[in-house]
Tab-separated table of C-alpha atoms in Angstrom:
chain	number	residue	atom	x	y	z
A	1	MET	CA	-5.104	-26.814	3.399
A	2	VAL	CA	-5.115	-25.918	7.088
A	3	HIS	CA	-1.833	-24.030	6.736
A	4	LEU	CA	-3.352	-21.652	4.184
A	5	GLY	CA	-5.589	-19.902	6.692
A	6	ARG	CA	-2.754	-19.390	9.170
A	7	ASP	CA	-0.580	-17.681	6.528
A	8	LEU	CA	-3.218	-14.957	6.058
A	9	LYS	CA	-2.505	-13.476	9.470
A	10	ASP	CA	0.836	-11.655	9.162
A	11	PRO	CA	0.116	-9.094	6.360
A	12	PRO	CA	-2.967	-7.655	8.129
A	13	VAL	CA	-0.931	-6.968	11.270
A	14	VAL	CA	1.658	-5.044	9.258
A	15	ALA	CA	-0.998	-3.284	7.173
A	16	PHE	CA	-2.942	-1.994	10.184
A	17	LEU	CA	0.270	-1.055	12.009
A	18	VAL	CA	1.368	1.065	9.041
A	19	ALA	CA	-2.097	2.622	8.888
A	20	PHE	CA	-2.052	3.519	12.590
A	21	GLN	CA	1.388	5.100	12.413
A	22	GLN	CA	0.896	7.045	9.164
A	23	ASN	CA	-2.852	7.692	8.709
A	24	LYS	CA	-3.038	11.026	10.502
A	25	GLN	CA	-0.054	12.527	8.690
A	26	LEU	CA	-1.283	11.464	5.250
A	27	ILE	CA	-5.106	11.596	5.331
A	28	GLY	CA	-5.980	12.980	8.753
A	29	GLU	CA	-7.416	16.371	9.679
A	30	LYS	CA	-4.079	18.083	8.932
A	31	GLY	CA	-2.880	15.414	6.508
A	32	LEU	CA	-1.285	15.946	3.125
A	33	LEU	CA	-4.545	14.822	1.454
A	34	PRO	CA	-7.273	15.000	4.125
A	35	CYS	CA	-9.795	12.214	3.633
A	36	GLN	CA	-12.582	14.411	5.007
A	37	LEU	CA	-12.200	16.746	2.021
A	38	TYR	CA	-12.150	13.728	-0.276
A	39	LEU	CA	-15.420	12.396	1.128
A	40	GLN	CA	-16.990	15.852	1.007
A	41	ASP	CA	-16.118	16.089	-2.691
A	42	ILE	CA	-17.731	12.692	-3.331
A	43	LYS	CA	-20.812	13.716	-1.370
A	44	LYS	CA	-21.017	16.988	-3.313
A	45	TYR	CA	-20.696	15.125	-6.624
A	46	PHE	CA	-23.667	12.950	-5.668
A	47	LYS	CA	-25.835	15.985	-4.837
A	48	GLY	CA	-24.982	16.136	-1.157
A	49	LYS	CA	-26.355	12.719	-0.297
A	50	VAL	CA	-24.665	9.714	1.261
A	51	GLY	CA	-26.717	7.276	-0.741
A	52	LEU	CA	-26.049	4.094	-2.645
A	53	ASP	CA	-24.082	5.951	-5.342
A	54	ALA	CA	-21.654	7.484	-2.855
A	55	LEU	CA	-21.325	4.204	-0.943
A	56	SER	CA	-20.640	2.332	-4.182
A	57	TYR	CA	-18.019	4.858	-5.256
A	58	ALA	CA	-16.158	4.731	-1.931
A	59	PRO	CA	-17.348	1.895	0.352
A	60	THR	CA	-16.149	2.859	3.811
A	61	LEU	CA	-17.462	2.826	7.363
A	62	ILE	CA	-16.270	6.415	7.743
A	63	TRP	CA	-19.444	7.620	6.007
A	64	PHE	CA	-21.302	6.666	9.210
A	65	LEU	CA	-18.696	7.805	11.758
A	66	ASP	CA	-17.749	11.137	13.330
A	67	TRP	CA	-16.032	13.474	10.848
A	68	SER	CA	-15.424	16.202	13.429
A	69	ALA	CA	-12.674	14.075	14.991
A	70	MET	CA	-11.295	12.376	11.895
A	71	ASP	CA	-7.899	11.617	13.429
A	72	SER	CA	-9.560	9.694	16.260
A	73	THR	CA	-11.826	7.906	13.780
A	74	LEU	CA	-8.855	6.796	11.668
A	75	ASP	CA	-6.987	5.689	14.792
A	76	CYS	CA	-9.966	3.657	16.015
A	77	LEU	CA	-10.318	1.839	12.686
A	78	ALA	CA	-6.589	1.065	12.529
A	79	LEU	CA	-6.353	-0.017	16.176
A	80	ALA	CA	-9.456	-2.189	15.910
A	81	GLY	CA	-7.996	-3.908	12.857
A	82	LEU	CA	-4.615	-4.276	14.545
A	83	ALA	CA	-6.205	-5.808	17.649
A	84	VAL	CA	-8.246	-8.348	15.684
A	85	ALA	CA	-5.313	-9.225	13.398
A	86	ALA	CA	-2.994	-9.641	16.398
A	87	PHE	CA	-5.554	-11.873	18.149
A	88	VAL	CA	-5.846	-14.121	15.109
A	89	LEU	CA	-2.062	-14.228	14.692
A	90	LEU	CA	-1.262	-15.008	18.317
A	91	THR	CA	-4.055	-17.495	18.987
A	92	GLY	CA	-4.203	-19.162	15.584
A	93	CYS	CA	-8.007	-18.932	15.805
A	94	ALA	CA	-10.373	-17.228	13.394
A	95	ASN	CA	-13.915	-17.421	12.112
A	96	MET	CA	-15.937	-15.799	9.372
A	97	VAL	CA	-17.047	-12.996	11.671
A	98	LEU	CA	-13.510	-11.919	12.618
A	99	MET	CA	-12.152	-12.265	9.094
A	100	SER	CA	-15.093	-10.265	7.684
A	101	LEU	CA	-14.407	-7.540	10.237
A	102	LEU	CA	-10.743	-7.380	9.231
A	103	TRP	CA	-11.672	-7.103	5.570
A	104	LEU	CA	-14.279	-4.404	6.200
A	105	LEU	CA	-11.952	-2.323	8.380
A	106	TYR	CA	-9.142	-2.373	5.839
A	107	LEU	CA	-11.528	-1.705	2.949
A	108	SER	CA	-12.745	1.360	4.865
A	109	LEU	CA	-9.198	2.716	5.098
A	110	VAL	CA	-8.135	1.879	1.551
A	111	ASN	CA	-11.158	3.593	0.017
A	112	VAL	CA	-10.332	6.930	1.664
A	113	GLY	CA	-6.559	6.580	1.310
A	114	GLN	CA	-6.448	8.179	-2.160
A	115	ILE	CA	-2.996	8.016	-3.801
A	116	TRP	CA	-1.391	6.682	-0.633
A	117	TRP	CA	-3.455	3.484	-0.808
A	118	VAL	CA	-3.667	2.759	-4.554
A	119	LEU	CA	-0.727	0.379	-4.582
A	120	ARG	CA	-1.068	-3.197	-5.804
A	121	TRP	CA	-0.668	-4.857	-2.436
A	122	GLU	CA	-3.682	-3.030	-1.013
A	123	SER	CA	-6.080	-4.574	-3.540
A	124	GLN	CA	-4.295	-7.920	-3.353
A	125	LEU	CA	-4.593	-7.973	0.440
A	126	LEU	CA	-8.290	-7.149	0.209
A	127	GLU	CA	-8.930	-9.895	-2.360
A	128	THR	CA	-6.859	-12.431	-0.435
A	129	GLY	CA	-8.517	-11.413	2.820
A	130	PHE	CA	-11.976	-11.716	1.301
A	131	LEU	CA	-11.236	-15.275	0.174
A	132	GLY	CA	-9.770	-15.963	3.608
A	133	ILE	CA	-13.186	-15.345	5.142
A	134	PHE	CA	-14.455	-18.522	3.489
A	135	LEU	CA	-11.576	-20.646	4.764
A	136	CYS	CA	-12.857	-20.295	8.303
A	137	PRO	CA	-15.745	-21.843	10.241
A	138	LEU	CA	-18.805	-19.672	10.668
A	139	TRP	CA	-18.448	-18.757	14.345
A	140	THR	CA	-16.368	-21.265	16.294
A	141	LEU	CA	-12.846	-20.199	17.309
A	142	SER	CA	-11.430	-23.723	17.337
A	143	ARG	CA	-8.074	-23.934	15.569
A	144	LEU	CA	-9.039	-27.101	13.719
A	145	PRO	CA	-12.817	-27.395	13.915
A	146	GLN	CA	-14.047	-30.894	13.196
A	147	GLY	CA	-16.018	-31.345	9.986
A	148	SER	CA	-15.246	-27.975	8.404
A	149	PRO	CA	-12.503	-28.504	5.792
A	150	PRO	CA	-11.939	-25.699	3.266
A	151	SER	CA	-14.334	-25.835	0.329
A	152	ARG	CA	-12.961	-26.746	-3.094
A	153	ILE	CA	-14.597	-23.565	-4.354
A	154	VAL	CA	-12.417	-21.517	-1.987
A	155	ILE	CA	-9.260	-23.449	-2.874
A	156	TRP	CA	-9.864	-22.962	-6.586
A	157	SER	CA	-10.598	-19.277	-5.965
A	158	PHE	CA	-7.123	-18.951	-4.455
A	159	ARG	CA	-5.669	-20.795	-7.455
A	160	TRP	CA	-7.521	-18.438	-9.781
A	161	LEU	CA	-5.997	-15.517	-7.866
A	162	ILE	CA	-2.409	-16.728	-8.198
A	163	PHE	CA	-3.032	-17.608	-11.860
A	164	ARG	CA	-4.140	-14.031	-12.564
A	165	ILE	CA	-1.215	-12.582	-10.626
A	166	MET	CA	1.371	-14.606	-12.558
A	167	LEU	CA	-0.279	-14.415	-15.960
A	168	GLY	CA	-0.972	-10.695	-15.631
A	169	ALA	CA	2.633	-10.004	-14.628
A	170	GLY	CA	3.919	-11.977	-17.609
A	171	LEU	CA	1.565	-10.483	-20.189
A	172	ILE	CA	2.173	-6.890	-19.106
A	173	LYS	CA	5.906	-7.433	-19.547
A	174	ILE	CA	5.585	-8.976	-22.996
A	175	ARG	CA	3.226	-6.199	-24.102
A	176	GLY	CA	5.125	-3.447	-22.323
A	177	ASP	CA	8.802	-2.563	-22.294
A	178	ARG	CA	10.748	-4.035	-25.226
A	179	CYS	CA	13.673	-4.800	-22.906
A	180	TRP	CA	11.664	-7.777	-21.582
A	181	ARG	CA	11.430	-9.208	-25.078
A	182	GLU	CA	15.121	-8.482	-25.681
A	183	LEU	CA	16.033	-10.075	-22.324
A	184	THR	CA	17.861	-6.934	-21.158
A	185	CYS	CA	15.508	-5.633	-18.449
A	186	MET	CA	17.505	-7.311	-15.718
A	187	ASP	CA	20.355	-4.956	-16.569
A	188	TYR	CA	18.238	-2.295	-14.851
A	189	HIS	CA	15.603	-4.089	-12.777
A	190	TYR	CA	16.740	-5.096	-9.293
A	191	GLU	CA	15.561	-8.549	-8.206
A	192	VAL	CA	18.134	-10.374	-6.171
A	193	LEU	CA	16.643	-11.235	-2.728
A	194	LEU	CA	13.832	-8.718	-3.426
A	195	ILE	CA	11.513	-10.268	-0.836
A	196	VAL	CA	13.988	-9.502	1.969
A	197	SER	CA	15.855	-6.419	0.816
A	198	GLY	CA	13.245	-4.645	-1.278
A	199	ASN	CA	10.460	-2.339	-0.189
A	200	LEU	CA	7.381	-3.749	-1.879
A	201	SER	CA	5.891	-3.831	1.605
A	202	PHE	CA	4.269	-7.221	2.259
A	203	LEU	CA	3.502	-7.861	-1.439
A	204	ASN	CA	5.932	-10.725	-1.983
A	205	TRP	CA	4.983	-12.396	1.287
A	206	LEU	CA	1.308	-11.993	0.467
A	207	THR	CA	1.762	-13.564	-2.980
A	208	MET	CA	2.963	-16.752	-1.294
A	209	VAL	CA	-0.465	-17.280	0.277
A	210	PRO	CA	-2.509	-18.174	-2.841
A	211	SER	CA	0.487	-20.127	-4.124
A	212	LEU	CA	0.016	-22.577	-1.247
A	213	ALA	CA	-3.398	-23.476	-2.628
A	214	CYS	CA	-1.580	-25.267	-5.447
A	215	PHE	CA	-0.459	-27.906	-2.904
A	216	ASP	CA	-2.443	-30.165	-0.639
A	217	ASP	CA	-1.681	-31.100	2.954
A	218	ALA	CA	-0.225	-34.453	1.934
A	219	SER	CA	2.412	-32.855	-0.307
A	220	LEU	CA	3.499	-30.520	2.500
A	221	ALA	CA	3.154	-33.039	5.333
A	222	LEU	CA	6.892	-33.042	6.087
A	223	LEU	CA	6.664	-29.400	7.153
A	224	PHE	CA	4.312	-30.222	10.032
A	225	GLY	CA	4.457	-32.405	13.125
A	226	ALA	CA	2.760	-35.800	13.263
A	227	ARG	CA	0.091	-34.553	15.684
A	228	LEU	CA	-0.929	-31.681	13.418
A	229	ARG	CA	-0.984	-33.978	10.391
A	230	GLU	CA	-3.278	-36.374	12.233
A	231	ARG	CA	-5.649	-33.608	13.308
A	232	ALA	CA	-5.699	-32.184	9.780
A	233	ALA	CA	-6.620	-35.609	8.424
A	234	GLN	CA	-9.425	-35.950	10.957
A	235	LEU	CA	-10.689	-32.489	10.019
A	236	GLN	CA	-11.370	-33.620	6.475
A	237	LEU	CA	-13.080	-36.909	7.345
A	238	PRO	CA	-16.783	-36.996	6.366
A	239	GLY	CA	-19.291	-37.220	9.185
A	240	PRO	CA	-21.232	-40.434	9.901
A	241	GLU	CA	-23.627	-41.425	7.133
A	242	GLY	CA	-27.066	-39.949	7.637
A	243	GLU	CA	-25.842	-37.365	10.145
A	244	ARG	CA	-27.573	-34.007	9.743
A	245	LEU	CA	-25.405	-31.046	8.873
A	246	SER	CA	-25.138	-28.383	11.538
A	247	LEU	CA	-26.574	-24.928	10.919
A	248	GLY	CA	-23.053	-23.518	10.562
A	249	SER	CA	-22.119	-26.116	7.941
A	250	CYS	CA	-25.277	-25.396	5.955
A	251	VAL	CA	-24.610	-21.662	6.036
A	252	ARG	CA	-21.026	-22.231	4.933
A	253	ARG	CA	-22.152	-24.335	1.981
A	254	VAL	CA	-24.545	-21.628	0.834
A	255	LEU	CA	-21.883	-18.972	1.249
A	256	ASN	CA	-19.273	-21.010	-0.619
A	257	ILE	CA	-21.604	-21.576	-3.575
A	258	SER	CA	-22.464	-17.876	-3.550
A	259	LEU	CA	-18.742	-17.090	-3.523
A	260	GLY	CA	-18.163	-19.230	-6.594
A	261	LEU	CA	-20.936	-17.493	-8.508
A	262	LEU	CA	-19.696	-14.056	-7.424
A	263	ILE	CA	-16.073	-14.777	-8.413
A	264	THR	CA	-17.239	-16.060	-11.806
A	265	TYR	CA	-19.317	-12.947	-12.485
A	266	LEU	CA	-16.645	-10.472	-11.317
A	267	SER	CA	-13.960	-12.279	-13.335
A	268	ILE	CA	-15.551	-11.366	-16.676
A	269	PRO	CA	-13.974	-7.873	-17.019
A	270	VAL	CA	-10.698	-9.214	-15.589
A	271	VAL	CA	-10.475	-11.918	-18.281
A	272	LEU	CA	-11.370	-9.407	-20.990
A	273	ASN	CA	-8.577	-7.164	-19.726
A	274	LEU	CA	-6.055	-10.025	-19.822
A	275	LEU	CA	-7.053	-10.785	-23.417
A	276	SER	CA	-6.860	-7.146	-24.475
A	277	SER	CA	-3.795	-5.775	-26.248
A	278	ARG	CA	-4.378	-2.636	-24.147
A	279	GLN	CA	-4.100	-4.519	-20.871
A	280	VAL	CA	-4.037	-2.372	-17.752
A	281	MET	CA	-2.391	-3.595	-14.588
A	282	ASN	CA	-3.265	-3.357	-10.900
A	283	THR	CA	-6.845	-2.241	-11.458
A	284	SER	CA	-10.084	-2.967	-9.630
A	285	PHE	CA	-13.275	-3.311	-11.659
A	286	ASN	CA	-15.519	-3.294	-8.589
A	287	PRO	CA	-15.500	-0.950	-5.580
A	288	LEU	CA	-15.158	-3.821	-3.092
A	289	ARG	CA	-11.922	-4.989	-4.789
A	290	ILE	CA	-12.952	-8.633	-4.644
A	291	VAL	CA	-11.581	-9.683	-8.065
A	292	ASN	CA	-8.784	-7.503	-9.458
A	293	THR	CA	-6.317	-7.484	-12.313
A	294	TYR	CA	-2.616	-7.556	-11.518
A	295	GLY	CA	0.704	-6.964	-13.217
A	296	ALA	CA	4.093	-5.553	-12.368
A	297	PHE	CA	6.963	-3.747	-14.074
A	298	GLY	CA	5.349	-3.456	-17.476
A	299	SER	CA	7.976	-0.804	-18.135
A	300	ILE	CA	11.380	-0.404	-16.552
A	301	THR	CA	12.969	2.916	-15.624
A	302	LYS	CA	16.593	2.997	-16.717
A	303	GLU	CA	17.600	5.696	-14.224
A	304	ARG	CA	16.654	6.541	-10.636
A	305	THR	CA	15.669	10.129	-10.003
A	306	GLU	CA	14.842	11.647	-6.636
A	307	VAL	CA	13.292	14.855	-5.332
A	308	ILE	CA	15.348	16.375	-2.523
A	309	LEU	CA	13.671	18.969	-0.300
A	310	GLN	CA	15.916	21.741	0.946
A	311	GLY	CA	15.285	24.656	3.325
A	312	THR	CA	17.115	27.890	4.064
A	313	SER	CA	16.947	30.647	6.674
A	314	SER	CA	18.151	33.214	4.161
A	315	LEU	CA	15.889	36.206	3.523
A	316	ASP	CA	16.546	35.982	-0.209
A	317	PRO	CA	16.338	32.506	-1.816
A	318	LYS	CA	18.215	33.844	-4.847
A	319	ASP	CA	21.203	34.893	-2.740
A	320	PRO	CA	24.150	32.791	-4.007
A	321	THR	CA	25.505	32.642	-0.457
A	322	ALA	CA	22.278	31.158	0.939
A	323	VAL	CA	22.856	27.884	2.790
A	324	TRP	CA	20.370	25.191	1.770
A	325	GLU	CA	19.963	22.277	4.179
A	326	GLU	CA	18.352	18.969	3.237
A	327	PHE	CA	15.447	17.174	4.882
A	328	GLU	CA	16.196	13.478	5.155
A	329	PHE	CA	13.452	10.883	4.700
A	330	LYS	CA	13.346	7.614	6.601
A	331	CYS	CA	14.125	5.288	3.745
A	332	LYS	CA	14.342	6.913	0.334
A	333	PRO	CA	17.783	7.899	-1.042
A	334	GLY	CA	19.071	11.249	0.154
A	335	ASP	CA	22.313	11.435	2.117
A	336	LEU	CA	25.011	9.902	-0.089
A	337	ARG	CA	26.629	8.202	2.902
A	338	ARG	CA	23.496	6.530	4.226
A	339	ARG	CA	23.198	2.804	3.567
A	340	PRO	CA	19.993	1.699	1.783
A	341	CYS	CA	17.524	0.579	4.428
A	342	LEU	CA	16.043	-2.908	4.817
A	343	ILE	CA	12.493	-2.569	6.140
A	344	SER	CA	10.351	-5.219	4.398
A	345	PRO	CA	7.493	-5.879	5.118
A	346	TYR	CA	6.962	-2.416	6.657
A	347	HIS	CA	6.125	0.396	4.256
A	348	TYR	CA	6.861	4.125	4.286
A	349	ARG	CA	4.122	5.499	2.064
A	350	LEU	CA	5.471	9.048	1.762
A	351	ASP	CA	8.930	7.839	0.735
A	352	TRP	CA	7.353	5.613	-1.939
A	353	LEU	CA	5.230	8.424	-3.394
A	354	MET	CA	8.239	10.777	-3.386
A	355	TRP	CA	9.883	8.305	-5.758
A	356	PHE	CA	6.850	8.351	-8.049
A	357	ALA	CA	6.689	12.153	-7.908
A	358	ALA	CA	10.226	12.286	-9.297
A	359	PHE	CA	8.916	10.730	-12.541
A	360	GLN	CA	6.455	13.576	-12.959
A	361	THR	CA	6.132	17.303	-12.201
A	362	TYR	CA	5.064	19.024	-9.023
A	363	GLU	CA	1.938	20.233	-10.840
A	364	GLN	CA	0.927	16.573	-11.137
A	365	ASN	CA	1.671	16.013	-7.445
A	366	GLU	CA	0.272	19.039	-5.625
A	367	TRP	CA	0.592	17.280	-2.294
A	368	ILE	CA	4.349	17.844	-2.431
A	369	ILE	CA	3.750	21.609	-2.205
A	370	HIS	CA	1.449	20.880	0.733
A	371	LEU	CA	4.350	18.973	2.279
A	372	ALA	CA	6.664	21.944	1.717
A	373	GLY	CA	4.193	24.221	3.496
A	374	LYS	CA	4.011	21.913	6.489
A	375	LEU	CA	7.801	21.782	6.686
A	376	LEU	CA	7.912	25.584	6.549
A	377	ALA	CA	5.561	25.603	9.545
A	378	GLN	CA	7.514	22.747	11.173
A	379	GLU	CA	4.324	20.772	11.922
A	380	GLU	CA	5.198	17.994	14.339
A	381	GLU	CA	2.999	15.312	12.785
A	382	THR	CA	4.496	15.823	9.334
A	383	LEU	CA	8.022	15.933	10.737
A	384	SER	CA	7.377	12.509	12.284
A	385	LEU	CA	7.418	11.081	8.739
A	386	LEU	CA	11.007	12.268	8.251
A	387	ALA	CA	14.295	10.884	9.528
A	388	THR	CA	16.029	14.204	10.199
A	389	ASN	CA	14.955	17.833	10.445
A	390	PRO	CA	17.896	20.232	9.915
A	391	PHE	CA	15.921	23.024	11.593
A	392	ALA	CA	15.162	21.167	14.817
A	393	GLY	CA	15.620	23.472	17.820
A	394	ARG	CA	15.942	26.496	15.535
A	395	ASP	CA	13.685	28.986	13.821
A	396	PRO	CA	11.685	27.453	10.964
A	397	PRO	CA	13.103	27.781	7.442
A	398	ARG	CA	12.012	30.853	5.494
A	399	TRP	CA	12.082	29.096	2.137
A	400	ILE	CA	11.858	25.531	0.873
A	401	ARG	CA	12.636	24.268	-2.608
A	402	GLY	CA	12.650	20.953	-4.422
A	403	GLU	CA	15.751	19.859	-6.303
A	404	HIS	CA	15.809	17.074	-8.887
A	405	PHE	CA	18.738	14.625	-8.828
A	406	LYS	CA	19.762	11.465	-10.650
A	407	TYR	CA	21.035	8.765	-8.267
A	408	LYS	CA	23.055	5.629	-8.881
A	409	PHE	CA	25.002	3.237	-6.672
A	410	SER	CA	28.704	3.807	-6.172
A	411	GLN	CA	30.961	1.044	-7.452
A	412	PRO	CA	32.490	-1.316	-4.850
A	413	GLY	CA	36.161	-0.451	-4.482
A	414	GLY	CA	35.701	2.816	-6.351
A	415	LYS	CA	36.586	6.315	-5.189
A	416	HIS	CA	33.141	7.193	-3.915
A	417	ALA	CA	32.760	3.888	-2.066
A	418	SER	CA	36.136	4.341	-0.416
A	419	ASP	CA	34.899	7.718	0.837
A	420	GLY	CA	31.961	5.972	2.505
A	421	LYS	CA	29.413	6.980	-0.127
A	422	TRP	CA	26.749	4.466	-1.101
A	423	TRP	CA	25.334	6.772	-3.764
A	424	ILE	CA	26.530	9.040	-6.540
A	425	ARG	CA	24.191	11.803	-7.621
A	426	LYS	CA	24.036	14.439	-10.322
A	427	ARG	CA	21.757	17.475	-10.251
A	428	ILE	CA	19.184	17.536	-13.039
A	429	GLY	CA	17.690	20.921	-12.149
A	430	PRO	CA	14.945	22.485	-9.998
A	431	TYR	CA	11.840	20.416	-9.273
A	432	PHE	CA	9.833	23.281	-7.815
A	433	PRO	CA	10.988	26.853	-7.109
A	434	PRO	CA	11.586	28.260	-3.629
A	435	VAL	CA	8.305	28.834	-1.737
A	436	ASN	CA	7.532	30.546	1.549
A	437	LEU	CA	4.558	30.106	3.843
A	438	GLN	CA	2.920	33.448	3.099
A	439	GLY	CA	3.215	32.891	-0.641
A	440	LEU	CA	1.383	29.558	-0.322
A	441	ARG	CA	-1.676	30.963	1.472
A	442	LYS	CA	-3.862	31.282	-1.639
A	443	PHE	CA	-2.648	27.895	-2.915
A	444	PHE	CA	-3.921	26.315	0.312
A	445	GLU	CA	-7.181	28.283	0.348
A	446	ASP	CA	-8.036	27.274	-3.231
A	447	ARG	CA	-7.804	23.608	-2.235
A	448	ASN	CA	-9.513	23.978	1.162
A	449	TRP	CA	-6.388	22.700	2.851
A	450	PRO	CA	-5.857	23.878	6.437
A	451	TYR	CA	-3.215	26.590	6.511
A	452	PRO	CA	-0.113	25.239	8.292
A	453	VAL	CA	0.505	26.723	11.717
A	454	GLN	CA	3.720	26.268	13.627
A	455	ASP	CA	3.204	23.896	16.578
């Protein structure tokens, strides 16, 4: 299974790159949901102490780092993870120490990421990465270290992971939306070439990794050169009879047995969830996210709705002659003439959560009002998350509002398509009323959010 370890290297690079480029805007000092406030709330809940309870609730290295420069702290964690992941990817070398560091760094970010980091692929990457630790030798950086083949316990742990992913996805569909049972969900659910054209980040690529554990090197031998096949075979040869195991091999054996016992224990609530008629999907039953429950598309939305943010320089937002200009996001639908973007495995977290917000109300997604305030102040960091700013080089907008639209694709050869429009949209109504910066002051103060100031 030597190929299995190498396939763990790409998703971490993407994950840490996304974190570095979007952390500050989302959870930084002036972020939409500052992680410092989140940690302070946890600390306050546990009587002002950073003890075992607080660490168990949100395991993260940030508890022990400098909060006065949170942006720099987040950057350091992301860059450290990116550097280690890039080293492993480019050299093809890894050991338990490096893989443990990668897992710990990403766990530290996920556990302060709040709604931006609750997506399925975060937990799946952490679980896959944790198992990946045990694929590697203890400390050597040899690509194919002699006498250290992957343990059967680790291989079966990967098989248990892919089993839960597939079974959970199937059960949640059968128990969820009736269109799955009536075989009509595919009338609405987009799947063709999803791994390339969709925006489930690195989820589909990541799911391939535990799938490889269902094969052995012999069955995949044709995919590798003769030299690599020979070295892989030598890797798995037992040492001479009577030869003493090295210290590293002994430690690995103890760790592998401990892993098996840990996976068994943590799987109990996961199995009970799978057997339950009230199955929940994409949930972690332990704060370290080592064994999770998975599932996807238990219900299918029949229509696509979007929140469009618009700004105006008009003094009166109720003036029928007011000109409202739209802010364009990097990937989510907006401009009817913009082609849907292909970005997999990269992930625009704000665009994704804007889609989810459209299913609910702005009261359930207060961060969207925070976003409106930052756009009113034209904060540079927030604007970096957008594709276009209609007020660039001009005075900031006086008012911003959210409009609710229903989107659908134009028909090939139809009137809209011939006009260069990829989308057709119909206004549903207001999503949130026009707001100005002064009117939001108390809203920000009540939540301890920093008041936006124009850069």
